[in-house]
Amino acid sequence: MEKNKHASFGMGVGATSILMIFVLLCLVVFAMLSLVNASADKKLNDRLAGRTKAYYSACDKAEILLEDVDSRLEQLYFENPGADDYLAACLSYLNEAGGVAVAEADGSGIRFSFSVIINDEQHLSVVADVPKRPAAGEPYYTIKAWQTMARQVWEPDTKLPVMDSEMPELLLPD
């Protein structure tokens, strides 16, 4: 009795082929998922870059307007020596200044605000105070608020059609 010298142990050629096909299929699926995820990340990054660019563009416009206001307030400071004269001149200027939406006086000074459009959904809102008479070396205004706000009022959808009154009644067995 001669023993088989070439006895095979393990999987055959068919099982190995099936395993290789399964591994290749898994690799293709994971590659496609990675490609879809990378594409979605690129779209998100592009939108985020656009929003960031729009925000900083609005900030630049707001700072240019504040620079104009600051130079005019400095000029009014030196032209009007009295506190009441200065405050009246500032209020007159701010009410007539282009871009300044609201200017109102109270006992301590003037509060003015303006907004710059960021995109279709948001605007940059800036609120600043002008003191009654700033001391030498102090700023002519102080910024109280610098924030992005929605351009329209958000109204939540409170309707949830879970049980509609027009639905037919369920027939339950007796």
mmCIF file of N, CA and C in Angstrom, residues 41-122:
data_model
loop_
_atom_site.group_PDB
_atom_site.id
_atom_site.type_symbol
_atom_site.label_atom_id
_atom_site.label_comp_id
_atom_site.label_asym_id
_atom_site.label_seq_id
_atom_site.Cartn_x
_atom_site.Cartn_y
_atom_site.Cartn_z
ATOM 1 N N ASP A 41 -17.420 66.129 1.021
ATOM 2 C CA ASP A 41 -16.551 67.016 1.805
ATOM 3 C C ASP A 41 -16.091 68.209 0.976
ATOM 4 N N LYS A 42 -15.778 67.987 -0.291
ATOM 5 C CA LYS A 42 -15.352 69.095 -1.157
ATOM 6 C C LYS A 42 -16.470 70.101 -1.347
ATOM 7 N N LYS A 43 -17.696 69.618 -1.577
ATOM 8 C CA LYS A 43 -18.837 70.524 -1.743
ATOM 9 C C LYS A 43 -19.078 71.323 -0.466
ATOM 10 N N LEU A 44 -18.982 70.658 0.686
ATOM 11 C CA LEU A 44 -19.167 71.343 1.965
ATOM 12 C C LEU A 44 -18.083 72.389 2.182
ATOM 13 N N ASN A 45 -16.839 72.052 1.878
ATOM 14 C CA ASN A 45 -15.736 73.003 2.034
ATOM 15 C C ASN A 45 -15.885 74.189 1.094
ATOM 16 N N ASP A 46 -16.360 73.955 -0.130
ATOM 17 C CA ASP A 46 -16.574 75.054 -1.065
ATOM 18 C C ASP A 46 -17.661 76.005 -0.559
ATOM 19 N N ARG A 47 -18.759 75.448 -0.035
ATOM 20 C CA ARG A 47 -19.816 76.298 0.522
ATOM 21 C C ARG A 47 -19.316 77.070 1.737
ATOM 22 N N LEU A 48 -18.559 76.399 2.592
ATOM 23 C CA LEU A 48 -18.016 77.055 3.782
ATOM 24 C C LEU A 48 -17.036 78.164 3.400
ATOM 25 N N ALA A 49 -16.213 77.925 2.391
ATOM 26 C CA ALA A 49 -15.273 78.954 1.924
ATOM 27 C C ALA A 49 -16.031 80.148 1.352
ATOM 28 N N GLY A 50 -17.103 79.897 0.624
ATOM 29 C CA GLY A 50 -17.918 80.988 0.083
ATOM 30 C C GLY A 50 -18.567 81.810 1.178
ATOM 31 N N ARG A 51 -19.093 81.137 2.191
ATOM 32 C CA ARG A 51 -19.716 81.854 3.313
ATOM 33 C C ARG A 51 -18.691 82.658 4.096
ATOM 34 N N THR A 52 -17.519 82.071 4.303
ATOM 35 C CA THR A 52 -16.463 82.773 5.037
ATOM 36 C C THR A 52 -16.001 83.999 4.263
ATOM 37 N N LYS A 53 -15.843 83.849 2.960
ATOM 38 C CA LYS A 53 -15.431 84.975 2.125
ATOM 39 C C LYS A 53 -16.488 86.081 2.173
ATOM 40 N N ALA A 54 -17.761 85.716 2.102
ATOM 41 C CA ALA A 54 -18.842 86.706 2.157
ATOM 42 C C ALA A 54 -18.864 87.412 3.514
ATOM 43 N N TYR A 55 -18.630 86.664 4.598
ATOM 44 C CA TYR A 55 -18.619 87.263 5.939
ATOM 45 C C TYR A 55 -17.495 88.287 6.059
ATOM 46 N N TYR A 56 -16.296 87.914 5.637
ATOM 47 C CA TYR A 56 -15.179 88.846 5.765
ATOM 48 C C TYR A 56 -15.301 90.022 4.801
ATOM 49 N N SER A 57 -15.950 89.832 3.684
ATOM 50 C CA SER A 57 -16.226 90.943 2.782
ATOM 51 C C SER A 57 -17.181 91.933 3.454
ATOM 52 N N ALA A 58 -18.198 91.416 4.128
ATOM 53 C CA ALA A 58 -19.130 92.283 4.871
ATOM 54 C C ALA A 58 -18.412 92.983 6.026
ATOM 55 N N CYS A 59 -17.501 92.278 6.695
ATOM 56 C CA CYS A 59 -16.727 92.904 7.770
ATOM 57 C C CYS A 59 -15.866 94.039 7.231
ATOM 58 N N ASP A 60 -15.278 93.844 6.062
ATOM 59 C CA ASP A 60 -14.482 94.906 5.445
ATOM 60 C C ASP A 60 -15.339 96.131 5.148
ATOM 61 N N LYS A 61 -16.533 95.913 4.607
ATOM 62 C CA LYS A 61 -17.431 97.030 4.313
ATOM 63 C C LYS A 61 -17.828 97.756 5.595
ATOM 64 N N ALA A 62 -18.104 96.998 6.654
ATOM 65 C CA ALA A 62 -18.474 97.610 7.937
ATOM 66 C C ALA A 62 -17.313 98.419 8.505
ATOM 67 N N GLU A 63 -16.105 97.905 8.399
ATOM 68 C CA GLU A 63 -14.948 98.627 8.923
ATOM 69 C C GLU A 63 -14.661 99.886 8.109
ATOM 70 N N ILE A 64 -14.901 99.856 6.811
ATOM 71 C CA ILE A 64 -14.728 101.057 5.988
ATOM 72 C C ILE A 64 -15.741 102.122 6.401
ATOM 73 N N LEU A 65 -16.994 101.698 6.632
ATOM 74 C CA LEU A 65 -18.008 102.643 7.093
ATOM 75 C C LEU A 65 -17.643 103.210 8.461
ATOM 76 N N LEU A 66 -17.154 102.359 9.370
ATOM 77 C CA LEU A 66 -16.748 102.838 10.690
ATOM 78 C C LEU A 66 -15.542 103.777 10.601
ATOM 79 N N GLU A 67 -14.661 103.526 9.666
ATOM 80 C CA GLU A 67 -13.517 104.424 9.468
ATOM 81 C C GLU A 67 -13.996 105.811 9.032
ATOM 82 N N ASP A 68 -14.976 105.853 8.126
ATOM 83 C CA ASP A 68 -15.541 107.136 7.694
ATOM 84 C C ASP A 68 -16.227 107.842 8.863
ATOM 85 N N VAL A 69 -16.995 107.074 9.646
ATOM 86 C CA VAL A 69 -17.675 107.650 10.812
ATOM 87 C C VAL A 69 -16.646 108.175 11.809
ATOM 88 N N ASP A 70 -15.599 107.416 12.048
ATOM 89 C CA ASP A 70 -14.572 107.822 13.007
ATOM 90 C C ASP A 70 -13.884 109.119 12.576
ATOM 91 N N SER A 71 -13.531 109.215 11.315
ATOM 92 C CA SER A 71 -12.854 110.440 10.858
ATOM 93 C C SER A 71 -13.788 111.646 10.939
ATOM 94 N N ARG A 72 -15.064 111.436 10.624
ATOM 95 C CA ARG A 72 -16.026 112.554 10.719
ATOM 96 C C ARG A 72 -16.278 112.934 12.177
ATOM 97 N N LEU A 73 -16.370 111.961 13.079
ATOM 98 C CA LEU A 73 -16.563 112.267 14.503
ATOM 99 C C LEU A 73 -15.356 113.014 15.066
ATOM 100 N N GLU A 74 -14.174 112.656 14.601
ATOM 101 C CA GLU A 74 -12.972 113.375 15.044
ATOM 102 C C GLU A 74 -13.028 114.826 14.571
ATOM 103 N N GLN A 75 -13.448 115.025 13.342
ATOM 104 C CA GLN A 75 -13.564 116.376 12.809
ATOM 105 C C GLN A 75 -14.594 117.177 13.601
ATOM 106 N N LEU A 76 -15.746 116.547 13.911
ATOM 107 C CA LEU A 76 -16.783 117.228 14.687
ATOM 108 C C LEU A 76 -16.318 117.520 16.108
ATOM 109 N N TYR A 77 -15.466 116.668 16.651
ATOM 110 C CA TYR A 77 -14.942 116.853 18.009
ATOM 111 C C TYR A 77 -14.146 118.149 18.092
ATOM 112 N N PHE A 78 -13.337 118.427 17.081
ATOM 113 C CA PHE A 78 -12.507 119.628 17.112
ATOM 114 C C PHE A 78 -13.276 120.879 16.661
ATOM 115 N N GLU A 79 -14.331 120.700 15.868
ATOM 116 C CA GLU A 79 -15.126 121.842 15.421
ATOM 117 C C GLU A 79 -16.112 122.325 16.474
ATOM 118 N N ASN A 80 -16.552 121.444 17.362
ATOM 119 C CA ASN A 80 -17.574 121.778 18.361
ATOM 120 C C ASN A 80 -17.005 121.579 19.757
ATOM 121 N N PRO A 81 -16.609 122.690 20.431
ATOM 122 C CA PRO A 81 -15.967 122.552 21.746
ATOM 123 C C PRO A 81 -16.928 122.146 22.857
ATOM 124 N N GLY A 82 -18.190 122.476 22.778
ATOM 125 C CA GLY A 82 -19.129 122.142 23.846
ATOM 126 C C GLY A 82 -19.683 120.739 23.681
ATOM 127 N N ALA A 83 -20.002 120.097 24.812
ATOM 128 C CA ALA A 83 -20.514 118.720 24.783
ATOM 129 C C ALA A 83 -21.851 118.646 24.067
ATOM 130 N N ASP A 84 -22.740 119.605 24.337
ATOM 131 C CA ASP A 84 -24.056 119.577 23.694
ATOM 132 C C ASP A 84 -23.951 119.870 22.202
ATOM 133 N N ASP A 85 -23.064 120.814 21.842
ATOM 134 C CA ASP A 85 -22.860 121.112 20.420
ATOM 135 C C ASP A 85 -22.293 119.898 19.688
ATOM 136 N N TYR A 86 -21.330 119.240 20.318
ATOM 137 C CA TYR A 86 -20.710 118.049 19.723
ATOM 138 C C TYR A 86 -21.744 116.953 19.525
ATOM 139 N N LEU A 87 -22.550 116.721 20.561
ATOM 140 C CA LEU A 87 -23.559 115.665 20.492
ATOM 141 C C LEU A 87 -24.601 115.970 19.414
ATOM 142 N N ALA A 88 -25.039 117.229 19.322
ATOM 143 C CA ALA A 88 -26.022 117.604 18.304
ATOM 144 C C ALA A 88 -25.433 117.454 16.903
ATOM 145 N N ALA A 89 -24.168 117.854 16.726
ATOM 146 C CA ALA A 89 -23.519 117.727 15.416
ATOM 147 C C ALA A 89 -23.355 116.256 15.046
ATOM 148 N N CYS A 90 -23.005 115.419 16.023
ATOM 149 C CA CYS A 90 -22.859 113.979 15.757
ATOM 150 C C CYS A 90 -24.192 113.355 15.373
ATOM 151 N N LEU A 91 -25.247 113.726 16.094
ATOM 152 C CA LEU A 91 -26.569 113.179 15.798
ATOM 153 C C LEU A 91 -27.016 113.600 14.404
ATOM 154 N N SER A 92 -26.791 114.850 14.054
ATOM 155 C CA SER A 92 -27.155 115.337 12.724
ATOM 156 C C SER A 92 -26.377 114.583 11.648
ATOM 157 N N TYR A 93 -25.078 114.414 11.866
ATOM 158 C CA TYR A 93 -24.258 113.695 10.883
ATOM 159 C C TYR A 93 -24.706 112.247 10.732
ATOM 160 N N LEU A 94 -24.908 111.559 11.850
ATOM 161 C CA LEU A 94 -25.256 110.133 11.792
ATOM 162 C C LEU A 94 -26.621 109.903 11.167
ATOM 163 N N ASN A 95 -27.561 110.825 11.375
ATOM 164 C CA ASN A 95 -28.884 110.667 10.760
ATOM 165 C C ASN A 95 -28.835 110.890 9.254
ATOM 166 N N GLU A 96 -27.864 111.680 8.799
ATOM 167 C CA GLU A 96 -27.757 111.951 7.372
ATOM 168 C C GLU A 96 -26.726 111.074 6.680
ATOM 169 N N ALA A 97 -25.908 110.347 7.455
ATOM 170 C CA ALA A 97 -24.836 109.537 6.875
ATOM 171 C C ALA A 97 -25.416 108.367 6.096
ATOM 172 N N GLY A 98 -24.842 108.099 4.966
ATOM 173 C CA GLY A 98 -25.275 106.965 4.164
ATOM 174 C C GLY A 98 -24.838 105.655 4.795
ATOM 175 N N GLY A 99 -25.749 104.744 4.911
ATOM 176 C CA GLY A 99 -25.429 103.435 5.465
ATOM 177 C C GLY A 99 -25.801 103.271 6.922
ATOM 178 N N VAL A 100 -25.885 104.373 7.679
ATOM 179 C CA VAL A 100 -26.254 104.278 9.089
ATOM 180 C C VAL A 100 -27.768 104.215 9.163
ATOM 181 N N ALA A 101 -28.282 103.153 9.745
ATOM 182 C CA ALA A 101 -29.724 102.932 9.746
ATOM 183 C C ALA A 101 -30.424 103.718 10.848
ATOM 184 N N VAL A 102 -29.898 103.661 12.056
ATOM 185 C CA VAL A 102 -30.581 104.246 13.200
ATOM 186 C C VAL A 102 -29.585 105.052 14.015
ATOM 187 N N ALA A 103 -29.965 106.255 14.382
ATOM 188 C CA ALA A 103 -29.158 107.054 15.307
ATOM 189 C C ALA A 103 -30.118 107.698 16.294
ATOM 190 N N GLU A 104 -29.947 107.396 17.561
ATOM 191 C CA GLU A 104 -30.830 107.958 18.584
ATOM 192 C C GLU A 104 -29.989 108.426 19.766
ATOM 193 N N ALA A 105 -30.418 109.529 20.353
ATOM 194 C CA ALA A 105 -29.682 110.119 21.472
ATOM 195 C C ALA A 105 -30.390 109.795 22.779
ATOM 196 N N ASP A 106 -29.594 109.575 23.799
ATOM 197 C CA ASP A 106 -30.125 109.471 25.156
ATOM 198 C C ASP A 106 -29.259 110.364 26.044
ATOM 199 N N GLY A 107 -29.380 110.269 27.324
ATOM 200 C CA GLY A 107 -28.663 111.163 28.231
ATOM 201 C C GLY A 107 -27.161 110.991 28.213
ATOM 202 N N SER A 108 -26.662 109.821 27.882
ATOM 203 C CA SER A 108 -25.225 109.572 27.962
ATOM 204 C C SER A 108 -24.515 109.676 26.614
ATOM 205 N N GLY A 109 -25.259 109.783 25.525
ATOM 206 C CA GLY A 109 -24.626 109.868 24.218
ATOM 207 C C GLY A 109 -25.570 109.448 23.110
ATOM 208 N N ILE A 110 -24.993 108.928 22.061
ATOM 209 C CA ILE A 110 -25.773 108.515 20.881
ATOM 210 C C ILE A 110 -25.477 107.047 20.591
ATOM 211 N N ARG A 111 -26.513 106.311 20.292
ATOM 212 C CA ARG A 111 -26.358 104.929 19.841
ATOM 213 C C ARG A 111 -26.749 104.875 18.374
ATOM 214 N N PHE A 112 -25.860 104.350 17.560
ATOM 215 C CA PHE A 112 -26.180 104.196 16.143
ATOM 216 C C PHE A 112 -25.920 102.758 15.731
ATOM 217 N N SER A 113 -26.594 102.349 14.681
ATOM 218 C CA SER A 113 -26.435 100.978 14.194
ATOM 219 C C SER A 113 -26.552 100.972 12.675
ATOM 220 N N PHE A 114 -26.017 99.945 12.105
ATOM 221 C CA PHE A 114 -26.137 99.734 10.671
ATOM 222 C C PHE A 114 -25.955 98.257 10.406
ATOM 223 N N SER A 115 -26.315 97.844 9.210
ATOM 224 C CA SER A 115 -26.142 96.444 8.845
ATOM 225 C C SER A 115 -25.586 96.362 7.433
ATOM 226 N N VAL A 116 -24.830 95.299 7.211
ATOM 227 C CA VAL A 116 -24.226 95.022 5.914
ATOM 228 C C VAL A 116 -24.670 93.627 5.504
ATOM 229 N N ILE A 117 -25.133 93.499 4.277
ATOM 230 C CA ILE A 117 -25.632 92.207 3.797
ATOM 231 C C ILE A 117 -24.461 91.252 3.570
ATOM 232 N N ILE A 118 -24.573 90.054 4.133
ATOM 233 C CA ILE A 118 -23.562 89.014 3.926
ATOM 234 C C ILE A 118 -23.955 88.144 2.728
ATOM 235 N N ASN A 119 -25.174 87.605 2.779
ATOM 236 C CA ASN A 119 -25.701 86.790 1.678
ATOM 237 C C ASN A 119 -27.222 86.873 1.718
ATOM 238 N N ASP A 120 -27.895 86.000 1.010
ATOM 239 C CA ASP A 120 -29.356 86.051 0.955
ATOM 240 C C ASP A 120 -29.999 85.744 2.302
ATOM 241 N N GLU A 121 -29.285 85.077 3.179
ATOM 242 C CA GLU A 121 -29.860 84.626 4.439
ATOM 243 C C GLU A 121 -29.411 85.432 5.649
ATOM 244 N N GLN A 122 -28.262 86.104 5.574
ATOM 245 C CA GLN A 122 -27.691 86.753 6.754
ATOM 246 C C GLN A 122 -27.237 88.172 6.459
#
